[in-house]
XYZ file of C-alpha atoms in Angstrom:
772
model
C 51.535 23.293 213.745
C 51.692 26.385 211.501
C 55.345 25.786 210.739
C 54.696 22.182 209.789
C 51.822 23.215 207.510
C 54.062 25.777 205.849
C 56.755 23.148 205.251
C 54.211 20.745 203.801
C 52.886 23.503 201.574
C 56.404 24.143 200.273
C 56.921 20.436 199.552
C 53.578 20.245 197.784
C 54.742 22.788 195.224
C 57.103 20.237 193.693
C 54.086 18.533 192.163
C 54.047 21.424 189.696
C 57.112 19.895 188.018
C 55.028 17.051 186.590
C 54.119 18.880 183.332
C 57.793 18.729 182.298
C 57.093 15.147 181.225
C 54.955 16.367 178.333
C 58.053 17.910 176.743
C 59.265 14.396 175.897
C 56.099 13.771 173.859
C 56.316 16.872 171.644
C 59.305 16.777 169.290
C 59.630 20.560 168.975
C 59.490 21.085 172.743
C 61.900 18.203 173.227
C 64.520 19.948 171.089
C 64.216 23.172 173.109
C 64.298 21.360 176.463
C 67.339 19.341 175.355
C 69.012 22.582 174.352
C 68.314 23.969 177.812
C 69.736 20.907 179.551
C 72.800 20.917 177.324
C 73.247 24.615 178.095
C 73.552 23.904 181.806
C 77.374 23.450 181.783
C 77.831 26.673 179.837
C 75.342 28.514 182.033
C 77.130 27.172 185.118
C 80.418 28.582 183.775
C 78.786 31.955 183.150
C 77.267 31.869 186.645
C 80.722 31.179 188.082
C 82.208 34.134 186.184
C 79.313 36.320 187.370
C 79.924 35.193 190.942
C 83.607 36.153 190.709
C 82.737 39.672 189.586
C 79.979 39.918 192.184
C 82.414 38.915 194.926
C 84.930 41.535 193.757
C 82.343 44.309 193.603
C 80.676 42.956 196.753
C 83.905 43.356 198.721
C 84.277 46.883 197.343
C 80.695 47.572 198.402
C 81.440 46.294 201.904
C 84.318 48.727 202.258
C 82.359 51.642 200.841
C 78.845 51.215 202.255
C 78.843 48.701 205.133
C 76.447 50.049 207.778
C 76.000 53.362 205.921
C 72.591 52.762 204.330
C 70.798 53.149 207.691
C 68.525 56.175 207.956
C 66.094 57.824 210.321
C 62.499 57.113 209.312
C 59.355 59.006 210.146
C 57.169 56.207 211.547
C 53.933 57.976 210.674
C 54.741 58.559 206.998
C 57.268 55.763 206.481
C 59.504 58.231 204.630
C 63.128 59.155 205.178
C 63.464 62.356 207.200
C 64.669 65.365 205.199
C 67.122 67.116 207.498
C 67.384 70.219 205.290
C 63.629 70.748 205.538
C 63.391 69.890 209.219
C 66.207 72.213 210.283
C 65.731 75.006 207.749
C 67.615 78.176 208.797
C 65.022 80.394 207.126
C 62.391 79.428 209.693
C 64.684 78.710 212.643
C 67.544 81.215 213.086
C 68.908 79.180 215.974
C 70.400 76.695 213.530
C 73.703 77.386 211.838
C 73.831 79.326 208.605
C 76.270 81.664 206.902
C 75.862 85.237 205.709
C 75.558 84.229 202.043
C 72.545 82.136 203.056
C 74.191 78.856 202.043
C 73.107 76.444 204.696
C 73.948 72.990 205.998
C 71.887 71.415 208.762
C 73.448 69.616 211.675
C 73.646 65.893 210.869
C 71.034 63.547 212.283
C 72.661 60.770 214.232
C 71.517 57.345 215.339
C 71.266 58.511 218.946
C 69.061 61.484 218.037
C 66.799 59.244 215.964
C 66.467 56.559 218.619
C 65.606 59.232 221.188
C 62.447 59.990 219.210
C 61.100 56.462 219.188
C 58.370 57.417 221.613
C 57.778 60.731 219.937
C 59.501 64.122 219.931
C 58.290 67.643 219.192
C 60.335 70.242 217.320
C 59.240 73.793 218.106
C 60.052 76.735 215.826
C 60.490 80.320 217.110
C 58.043 81.726 214.583
C 54.904 79.530 214.354
C 53.556 81.673 211.525
C 56.391 80.444 209.286
C 56.166 76.848 210.424
C 54.170 75.276 213.206
C 55.647 72.752 215.567
C 56.395 69.300 214.142
C 55.672 66.084 216.043
C 57.781 63.081 214.986
C 58.030 59.444 215.872
C 61.377 58.282 214.509
C 63.021 54.945 214.018
C 66.561 54.032 212.954
C 66.182 51.465 210.147
C 68.099 49.769 207.364
C 66.604 49.465 203.846
C 64.809 46.130 203.665
C 65.392 45.662 199.945
C 69.110 46.306 199.625
C 72.271 46.985 201.617
C 75.963 46.128 201.716
C 76.197 45.035 205.352
C 77.602 41.560 204.574
C 78.923 39.740 201.516
C 75.677 37.842 200.898
C 73.585 40.998 201.052
C 76.119 42.694 198.751
C 75.972 39.924 196.134
C 72.188 39.816 196.284
C 71.971 43.612 195.844
C 74.409 43.494 192.941
C 72.386 40.748 191.226
C 69.267 42.894 191.419
C 71.219 45.823 189.983
C 72.573 43.637 187.178
C 69.001 43.021 186.003
C 68.735 46.851 185.696
C 65.748 46.886 188.026
C 65.867 49.521 190.788
C 69.608 50.113 190.469
C 69.178 53.894 190.465
C 67.657 53.832 193.963
C 70.664 51.898 195.245
C 73.064 54.349 193.574
C 71.336 57.496 194.865
C 71.255 56.124 198.407
C 74.949 55.347 198.030
C 75.596 58.937 196.933
C 73.756 60.244 200.022
C 75.512 57.833 202.432
C 77.855 59.482 204.966
C 79.369 57.484 207.832
C 78.087 54.771 210.120
C 75.416 55.796 212.657
C 74.705 59.015 210.757
C 71.635 59.892 208.691
C 72.290 60.284 204.921
C 72.889 63.739 203.491
C 71.725 64.654 200.008
C 74.476 64.407 197.347
C 77.120 63.785 199.992
C 79.593 62.168 197.547
C 78.692 62.320 193.847
C 81.874 60.535 192.794
C 80.543 57.337 194.326
C 78.452 57.034 191.128
C 81.601 55.743 189.427
C 81.357 52.501 191.422
C 77.781 51.865 190.377
C 78.259 52.871 186.739
C 81.347 50.664 186.490
C 79.414 47.711 187.896
C 76.503 48.248 185.466
C 78.910 48.264 182.526
C 80.899 45.233 183.689
C 78.374 43.258 185.706
C 75.295 43.864 183.542
C 76.262 44.865 180.006
C 79.179 42.433 179.749
C 78.944 39.601 182.257
C 75.166 39.092 182.330
C 75.027 39.160 178.543
C 77.322 36.149 178.548
C 74.065 34.276 179.179
C 72.953 35.494 175.776
C 76.151 34.298 174.132
C 76.070 30.877 175.785
C 72.407 30.350 174.966
C 72.745 31.373 171.326
C 75.937 29.360 170.891
C 74.340 26.225 172.349
C 71.227 26.755 170.251
C 73.285 27.041 167.063
C 75.250 23.944 168.034
C 72.023 22.007 168.611
C 70.657 23.310 165.313
C 73.727 22.115 163.425
C 73.446 18.681 165.008
C 69.747 18.520 164.220
C 70.375 19.473 160.606
C 73.325 17.098 160.496
C 75.627 19.756 159.124
C 78.976 18.228 158.225
C 82.142 19.857 159.509
C 83.957 18.689 156.381
C 82.020 20.975 154.031
C 83.765 24.012 152.604
C 82.060 27.407 152.544
C 81.279 26.943 148.840
C 79.749 23.518 149.499
C 77.678 24.948 152.347
C 76.442 27.652 149.999
C 75.458 25.016 147.417
C 73.580 23.042 150.086
C 71.757 26.211 151.166
C 70.825 27.014 147.574
C 69.358 23.540 147.091
C 67.364 23.884 150.311
C 66.132 27.251 149.095
C 64.896 25.638 145.887
C 62.523 23.421 147.837
C 60.537 26.468 148.895
C 59.864 27.822 145.393
C 57.224 26.715 142.933
C 55.690 28.079 139.727
C 52.822 30.495 140.125
C 49.477 30.193 138.476
C 49.360 33.287 136.264
C 46.342 35.263 135.228
C 44.934 34.179 131.889
C 44.419 37.082 129.511
C 40.678 37.285 128.729
C 39.514 36.966 125.148
C 36.830 39.629 125.457
C 38.219 42.918 124.169
C 36.769 45.109 126.947
C 37.945 42.732 129.664
C 41.363 42.560 128.006
C 41.652 46.355 128.167
C 40.720 46.329 131.860
C 43.122 43.414 132.429
C 46.018 45.344 130.910
C 45.063 48.395 132.959
C 44.945 46.710 136.392
C 48.125 44.707 135.726
C 50.065 47.783 134.694
C 53.031 48.842 136.856
C 51.751 52.439 136.940
C 48.378 51.280 138.299
C 50.148 49.219 140.952
C 52.274 52.231 141.938
C 49.115 54.362 142.183
C 47.463 51.853 144.533
C 50.607 51.732 146.686
C 50.578 55.537 146.919
C 46.908 55.451 147.918
C 47.693 52.933 150.667
C 50.425 55.165 152.094
C 48.195 58.250 151.958
C 45.376 56.331 153.606
C 47.659 55.280 156.472
C 48.790 58.903 156.902
C 45.182 60.109 157.012
C 44.224 57.456 159.561
C 47.143 58.529 161.775
C 45.824 62.110 161.866
C 43.025 61.201 164.299
C 43.455 62.515 167.847
C 41.522 63.148 171.032
C 39.103 66.092 171.274
C 38.796 66.521 167.502
C 36.537 69.245 166.193
C 33.489 68.217 164.194
C 34.982 69.710 161.020
C 38.216 67.733 161.479
C 36.318 64.525 162.225
C 34.105 64.963 159.154
C 37.150 65.677 156.999
C 38.825 62.455 158.096
C 35.599 60.513 157.495
C 35.203 61.812 153.947
C 38.891 61.269 153.185
C 38.732 57.675 154.443
C 35.521 57.150 152.494
C 37.244 58.364 149.327
C 40.069 55.888 149.874
C 37.564 53.109 150.504
C 35.865 53.919 147.191
C 39.221 53.849 145.370
C 39.992 50.405 146.781
C 36.469 49.248 146.007
C 36.905 50.334 142.378
C 40.222 48.451 142.287
C 38.497 45.276 143.496
C 35.641 45.691 140.991
C 38.019 46.233 138.056
C 40.045 43.158 139.000
C 36.896 41.070 139.388
C 35.731 42.131 135.930
C 39.129 41.461 134.366
C 39.841 38.169 136.106
C 36.425 36.849 137.046
C 35.965 35.521 140.614
C 37.684 32.191 139.969
C 41.044 33.777 139.096
C 40.619 36.739 141.443
C 40.094 34.679 144.589
C 42.950 32.291 143.748
C 45.348 35.069 144.805
C 45.800 35.409 148.573
C 46.604 39.118 148.327
C 43.337 39.646 146.429
C 41.479 37.788 149.184
C 43.182 40.003 151.757
C 42.266 43.182 149.817
C 38.676 42.063 149.359
C 38.174 41.404 153.084
C 39.708 44.771 154.012
C 37.498 46.554 151.471
C 34.370 44.877 152.858
C 35.330 45.793 156.435
C 36.088 49.377 155.385
C 32.705 49.690 153.666
C 30.969 48.234 156.730
C 32.780 50.703 158.998
C 31.877 53.586 156.674
C 28.226 52.479 156.536
C 27.933 52.193 160.311
C 29.615 55.573 160.884
C 27.452 57.378 158.325
C 24.023 55.887 159.010
C 24.284 55.179 162.736
C 25.922 58.308 164.112
C 25.941 58.514 167.879
C 25.283 54.795 168.244
C 27.838 52.788 170.176
C 28.599 49.759 168.016
C 30.785 47.084 169.682
C 33.832 46.281 167.563
C 33.488 49.361 165.311
C 36.978 50.584 166.171
C 38.308 47.101 165.408
C 36.793 47.335 161.920
C 38.533 50.650 161.408
C 41.854 49.218 162.531
C 41.646 46.597 159.756
C 42.108 49.379 157.213
C 45.652 49.887 158.479
C 46.521 46.333 157.430
C 46.601 47.477 153.799
C 50.150 48.607 154.455
C 51.173 44.936 154.452
C 50.776 45.032 150.677
C 54.009 47.030 150.579
C 55.977 44.027 151.826
C 56.446 42.251 148.463
C 57.574 45.517 146.867
C 60.398 46.408 149.259
C 63.418 44.126 149.479
C 64.308 45.090 153.074
C 60.743 44.604 154.290
C 60.550 41.325 152.401
C 63.678 40.042 154.134
C 62.346 40.955 157.582
C 58.924 39.516 156.849
C 60.497 36.338 155.487
C 62.567 36.095 158.678
C 59.415 36.376 160.763
C 57.546 33.767 158.734
C 60.444 31.296 158.763
C 60.954 31.846 162.516
C 57.346 31.119 163.469
C 57.688 27.304 163.815
C 60.813 27.555 165.980
C 59.315 30.438 167.969
C 56.257 28.261 168.521
C 58.470 25.566 170.062
C 60.280 28.077 172.281
C 56.973 29.716 173.212
C 55.434 26.385 174.186
C 58.378 25.577 176.468
C 58.248 29.111 177.900
C 54.537 28.680 178.632
C 55.339 25.335 180.258
C 57.746 27.110 182.624
C 55.165 29.820 183.256
C 52.624 27.131 184.114
C 55.014 25.413 186.528
C 56.090 28.619 188.272
C 52.494 29.907 188.419
C 51.358 26.753 190.229
C 54.369 26.896 192.559
C 53.749 30.615 193.181
C 50.109 29.949 194.072
C 51.173 27.373 196.648
C 54.022 29.427 198.113
C 52.843 33.045 197.877
C 49.105 32.829 197.236
C 48.191 34.232 200.650
C 50.932 36.847 201.026
C 49.748 40.217 202.319
C 49.242 42.922 199.674
C 51.912 45.633 199.801
C 53.536 48.160 197.468
C 54.322 45.779 194.584
C 52.298 42.719 195.499
C 48.791 44.092 195.041
C 45.594 43.467 193.134
C 47.323 43.897 189.767
C 50.233 41.585 190.621
C 49.721 38.601 192.880
C 49.538 34.801 193.043
C 45.990 34.549 194.388
C 44.817 32.596 191.319
C 46.303 30.930 188.251
C 45.614 33.686 185.716
C 46.998 36.373 188.037
C 50.082 34.215 188.554
C 50.630 33.919 184.802
C 50.250 37.668 184.333
C 52.696 38.557 187.098
C 55.221 36.028 185.753
C 54.956 37.480 182.262
C 55.482 40.926 183.762
C 58.514 39.693 185.684
C 60.001 38.068 182.562
C 60.250 41.565 181.069
C 62.131 42.668 184.209
C 59.354 44.954 185.445
C 59.568 45.290 189.270
C 60.439 41.626 189.739
C 62.642 42.432 192.719
C 59.910 44.525 194.365
C 57.487 41.601 194.128
C 60.198 39.304 195.505
C 60.824 41.533 198.538
C 57.093 41.788 199.198
C 56.958 37.973 199.209
C 59.694 37.932 201.878
C 57.528 39.723 204.456
C 57.714 38.335 207.988
C 56.420 41.228 210.136
C 52.868 42.560 210.500
C 51.498 39.819 208.267
C 49.204 37.878 210.609
C 45.671 38.796 209.624
C 42.868 38.892 212.209
C 39.725 37.486 210.592
C 37.630 36.978 213.761
C 34.715 39.341 213.217
C 33.939 39.947 216.892
C 37.572 40.828 217.666
C 38.380 44.541 218.204
C 41.349 44.027 215.873
C 39.310 42.560 213.031
C 40.742 43.158 209.532
C 44.123 44.261 210.929
C 47.659 42.847 210.591
C 50.093 42.111 213.417
C 53.434 40.422 213.863
C 53.780 36.972 215.356
C 53.916 37.231 219.166
C 52.084 40.568 219.399
C 49.732 40.666 222.429
C 46.826 41.558 220.130
C 46.931 38.004 218.795
C 46.652 36.368 222.213
C 43.730 34.014 222.449
C 43.339 33.667 218.673
C 43.960 30.385 216.900
C 45.083 29.969 213.307
C 41.980 29.730 211.157
C 40.845 30.719 207.686
C 37.706 32.525 208.885
C 37.520 32.665 212.693
C 40.810 33.617 214.261
C 44.053 34.687 212.643
C 45.470 33.755 209.247
C 49.110 33.582 208.219
C 49.813 35.973 205.310
C 53.586 35.873 205.779
C 56.401 34.446 203.681
C 56.684 30.608 203.740
C 59.898 30.954 205.760
C 60.952 33.714 208.165
C 64.146 34.528 206.250
C 62.575 34.783 202.812
C 64.847 32.161 201.268
C 61.945 30.517 199.404
C 61.177 33.806 197.663
C 64.842 34.437 196.816
C 65.306 30.979 195.289
C 61.953 31.056 193.442
C 62.324 34.492 191.880
C 66.041 34.303 191.065
C 65.663 30.926 189.337
C 62.676 32.220 187.376
C 64.527 35.339 186.249
C 67.592 33.358 185.163
C 65.611 30.679 183.290
C 62.878 32.774 181.697
C 64.382 36.257 181.381
C 68.006 35.395 180.661
C 67.781 32.006 178.932
C 64.353 31.402 177.373
C 63.861 34.900 175.994
C 67.384 34.753 174.630
C 66.366 31.605 172.733
C 63.827 33.793 170.960
C 66.655 36.156 170.030
C 68.732 33.180 168.860
C 65.942 31.905 166.588
C 65.316 35.317 165.039
C 69.021 36.038 164.565
C 69.630 32.683 162.923
C 66.739 33.021 160.505
C 67.576 36.656 159.770
C 71.130 35.592 158.998
C 69.832 32.857 156.714
C 67.485 35.276 154.956
C 70.287 37.807 154.505
C 72.663 35.122 153.241
C 70.064 33.836 150.790
C 69.580 37.379 149.475
C 73.330 37.873 149.044
C 74.133 34.356 147.773
C 75.437 33.666 144.276
C 71.988 32.302 143.498
C 69.739 34.064 145.957
C 66.069 34.460 146.635
C 65.794 37.266 144.080
C 67.230 35.065 141.330
C 64.753 32.325 142.141
C 61.874 34.781 142.270
C 62.859 35.972 138.795
C 63.031 32.367 137.588
C 59.541 31.702 138.972
C 58.233 34.837 137.259
C 59.733 33.955 133.859
C 58.666 30.306 134.102
C 55.129 31.177 135.189
C 54.591 33.347 132.100
C 55.433 30.326 129.936
C 53.495 27.942 132.192
C 50.434 29.961 133.246
C 48.538 26.892 134.498
C 51.422 25.849 136.797
C 51.903 22.398 135.238
C 55.645 22.429 136.119
C 56.488 21.729 132.436
C 57.310 23.932 129.454
C 58.428 22.971 125.917
C 62.159 22.363 125.699
C 62.368 24.902 122.892
C 61.306 27.643 125.327
C 64.527 27.238 127.290
C 66.113 29.921 125.145
C 63.433 32.339 126.340
C 63.932 31.324 129.978
C 67.718 31.682 129.882
C 67.517 34.924 127.920
C 65.202 36.566 130.464
C 66.957 35.354 133.631
C 69.389 37.697 135.345
C 73.026 36.748 135.498
C 74.468 34.387 136.606
C 71.523 32.047 135.910
C 70.858 33.615 132.506
C 72.114 36.335 130.209
C 69.807 39.230 131.092
C 71.882 42.185 132.192
C 75.113 40.810 130.728
C 77.152 43.021 128.422
C 76.739 42.214 124.714
C 74.784 39.013 125.382
C 73.944 37.079 122.178
C 71.927 34.028 121.226
C 75.176 32.106 121.193
C 75.630 32.843 124.900
C 72.139 31.518 125.569
C 72.878 28.327 123.611
C 76.190 27.888 125.405
C 74.393 27.904 128.766
C 71.839 25.362 127.538
C 74.581 23.122 126.140
C 76.563 23.287 129.385
C 73.812 21.811 131.590
C 71.983 18.501 131.621
C 68.245 19.099 131.849
C 66.280 15.872 131.212
C 64.090 15.971 128.112
C 60.632 14.578 128.891
C 59.262 14.039 125.376
C 60.093 17.553 124.309
C 59.397 19.197 127.700
C 61.513 20.197 130.677
C 60.583 20.214 134.368
C 60.592 23.261 136.682
C 62.854 21.920 139.445
C 65.216 20.086 137.096
C 65.747 23.266 135.107
C 66.276 25.449 138.190
C 68.616 22.878 139.751
C 70.682 22.612 136.573
C 71.013 26.373 136.041
C 71.894 26.977 139.698
C 74.301 24.025 139.690
C 76.105 25.471 136.677
C 76.958 28.509 138.799
C 77.386 27.132 142.321
C 77.230 23.323 142.049
C 79.991 21.329 143.698
C 80.460 17.645 144.554
C 79.278 16.861 148.072
C 80.130 14.091 150.537
C 77.912 11.045 150.226
C 76.103 11.599 153.543
C 75.266 15.166 152.556
C 74.109 13.946 149.155
C 71.646 11.600 150.833
C 70.206 14.369 153.029
C 69.757 16.790 150.143
C 68.296 14.096 147.921
C 65.749 13.298 150.620
C 64.622 16.932 150.716
C 64.187 17.479 146.962
C 63.233 14.072 145.603
C 59.524 14.688 146.248
C 59.689 17.733 143.974
C 60.951 15.752 140.971
C 59.032 13.696 138.397
C 58.510 10.056 139.274
C 58.829 7.100 136.905
C 57.280 3.670 137.052
C 60.341 1.840 135.741
C 63.911 2.366 134.609
C 63.006 2.462 130.921
C 60.786 5.532 131.413
C 63.684 7.651 132.704
C 64.657 10.183 129.993
C 67.705 9.176 127.929
C 68.274 12.566 126.372
C 68.639 16.087 127.676
C 67.549 19.508 126.555
C 71.088 19.991 125.278
C 70.595 16.978 122.957
C 67.285 18.446 121.877
C 68.786 21.816 120.952
C 71.822 20.168 119.351
C 69.466 18.063 117.239
C 67.529 21.179 116.278
C 70.744 22.809 115.117
C 71.819 19.713 113.174
C 68.338 19.439 111.727
C 68.413 23.080 110.687
C 71.823 22.549 109.091
C 70.555 19.484 107.168
C 67.476 21.362 106.044
C 69.617 24.253 104.885
C 71.911 21.910 103.006
C 68.963 20.110 101.359
C 67.315 23.395 100.452
C 70.512 24.655 98.828
C 71.074 21.340 97.062
C 67.586 21.207 95.537
C 67.858 24.837 94.560
C 71.003 23.967 92.613
C 69.140 21.037 91.014
C 66.316 23.333 89.884
C 68.813 25.841 88.486
C 70.611 23.038 86.623
C 67.321 21.743 85.168
C 66.377 25.200 83.980
C 69.785 25.879 82.397
C 70.407 22.333 81.140
C 73.785 22.129 82.845
C 75.099 19.498 85.221
C 74.157 19.772 88.870
C 77.025 21.281 90.851
C 78.085 18.840 93.510
C 79.767 19.602 96.784
C 83.238 18.134 96.924
C 82.409 16.579 100.310
C 79.556 14.464 98.864
C 80.064 11.229 97.009
C 78.497 11.298 93.591
C 76.813 7.948 94.301
C 75.021 9.518 97.300
C 73.243 12.262 95.407
C 69.708 12.756 96.700
C 67.200 12.743 93.865
C 64.580 15.445 93.647
C 61.313 14.645 95.394
C 62.631 11.781 97.553
C 61.533 11.805 101.178
C 64.247 12.395 103.700
C 64.227 10.653 107.011
C 64.633 14.011 108.723
C 61.800 15.662 106.869
C 59.862 15.666 103.636
C 61.724 17.413 100.874
C 59.463 18.856 98.295
C 60.240 19.737 94.783
C 60.513 23.358 95.723
C 63.318 22.625 98.112
C 61.235 23.261 101.245
C 61.351 20.887 104.163
C 59.367 20.253 107.321
C 61.025 18.878 110.462
C 60.244 18.353 114.118
C 58.244 21.207 115.536
C 59.202 23.043 118.683
C 58.258 20.909 121.623
C 57.939 17.696 119.537
C 60.061 14.565 119.565
C 63.509 14.296 118.012
C 64.310 11.664 115.352
C 65.946 8.736 117.179
C 68.654 8.129 114.595
C 69.577 11.782 114.532
C 69.606 11.978 118.338
C 71.805 8.881 118.523
C 74.203 10.415 116.020
C 74.342 13.635 118.019
C 75.008 11.655 121.185
C 77.728 9.637 119.480
C 79.337 12.789 118.072
C 79.250 14.771 121.280
C 80.317 11.859 123.468
C 79.280 11.285 127.048
C 78.833 14.622 128.762
C 80.183 15.072 132.266
C 77.504 14.989 134.923
C 76.283 18.430 135.909
C 73.994 19.396 138.778
C 70.497 19.315 137.367
C 70.700 16.032 135.449
C 67.665 13.975 136.354
C 69.687 10.874 137.070
C 72.037 12.955 139.163
C 69.129 14.316 141.200
C 67.868 10.829 141.932
C 71.275 9.381 142.639
C 73.496 12.356 143.420
C 72.603 15.954 144.184
C 76.126 17.217 143.686
């Protein structure tokens, strides 16, 4: 009956697989699970390669250690007998030793050990040096590892490949002598070569193939998910990445300079680079001071740290007050970093208040308040490029890590439920104890998490394989109550299997421990070698993307500079600036987007950049994304395949201006605008010079000098209004102001003269119909 119940219990564990169905309902989990299933062929190939190496090293292990791991055990202590201590020549001159006092005890053999099964006494000639020793000995083989057959060899090598307990196996191999002889310490040190060679080949190389297969399959799935075309060149891929990077940027709402003179002075002070550097230095010093705390501090040291931390808290409080005065709460709390600083300052003040006024009082959570002060160091992230890249990698990885984590928790849930059903009643031993067991669900989760890090997973597995001395007597009136025995022991006669009035089975589900081997090995392969490697794959991929974006022709730094320059011209974050301000934008952008940092850059270079791109002119204004797309496209833009165009257009179209009908789409570009301004300026200059000549002629009474290029019949009389601007009698003129509309006739003439410009990345029509 007990065997049938055990079999039914094992079958019942398969119900724990039901939660896998929920993976099909969550898109993120579905991607990860599909990646796992598609990794199975690759993982099977890696497993086959691992098996080949394990067989090779297993056969070597058979020839080197078969039957040699046996040892003589002291039954009372459970420890291996130390022959050098037991037969020490210093206390027993009858044993062999040499004149130089170097000594080697006679080897302990299997026959000698088996002779002491019922107990043996070793008497020493001088009881004052060592009294007699009573031993009960037993000739045993290590239960956790050996090389007695090929299966045991492969299993031992797999445990070693996980780097868990491999040193114990190696040291026992070094002590091994010959069959039927007790091990001798450091018998053959050169045997370490075998174990070290296996760790290098079988663990560092072969087992890490799981990492390579998992990451490769993940990247392949990622490319399919993103629909990355194999026909794109490296330059086209870079242009696609740049356009995707644009989606994540937006203009910032800048601080408005206050009109009040005192507030303006404070505003300039707190927004000064030197003030920012001072605050950063204070943050670093504060972290150093907080790290100087230690156990058993003297009162003077503790008071010194308190006053130092209080001084830093006051400095940060003054910073917050000055910024609140300069910006007022509405602007101050619009900045997330200001919100972060304000919360930390409040928590620091609360911690300081509690420490000062409530000394000796145990306040729950006080240490947590103090820890929050350390978080100020996060303010250094935006200032350091390397930290920014790592932090950006972490932030970008969070969604994918969430998907992997959810699938990992799903596996933990499944294995925890299966572990409760299979090993929930196993007897506590060395590794399976109150801190690591499957008695309840939370304990199962904790032990699985521990095992996923590789910590003592094989020890827990071997404890779950127990088949001897695991029947627990729970009959209270039995003389053997609360004791364990093996199945068939006479002490169990007359007792029936019961949970509370007889004997209870606390053994492994099967007598050979196969259930434990399958359960734990599958868990280690799936969760430790595959799932955790997916975490590595996600982080590596996003770190590579972050590094590539930093080193790209138009990288994250270039876009951050563009946002900074644009935001100063658009402090309210309207996404529009006057078209005439493009010269300022291009002039302050770093190369290659602009001319800042270029050798001998002139206004002509700025105008050449503006004339070379098509930025739609929205009634004298230009849009944030259209401008950034055009400037980046001038540097890295390339034609893309139609399918890639559609994907990119779908990602960026929501960022662009929308129009109700075709007629509202801009007909002219910023290049037309600036060309018209130049033509307008030239016409104004010509008219001014012409009327100046007329005034000179009127004053001197001579004929008006006429340009040879102008027909005499087309002379413009003094005082007549020009279509491009009013011409006064003094020769002055007024034309379209910066940011205003351009005269239609003049714009049409400019368009006719310049001809149809070739489409460049950044043209509004191109963005809505073609991103290339």
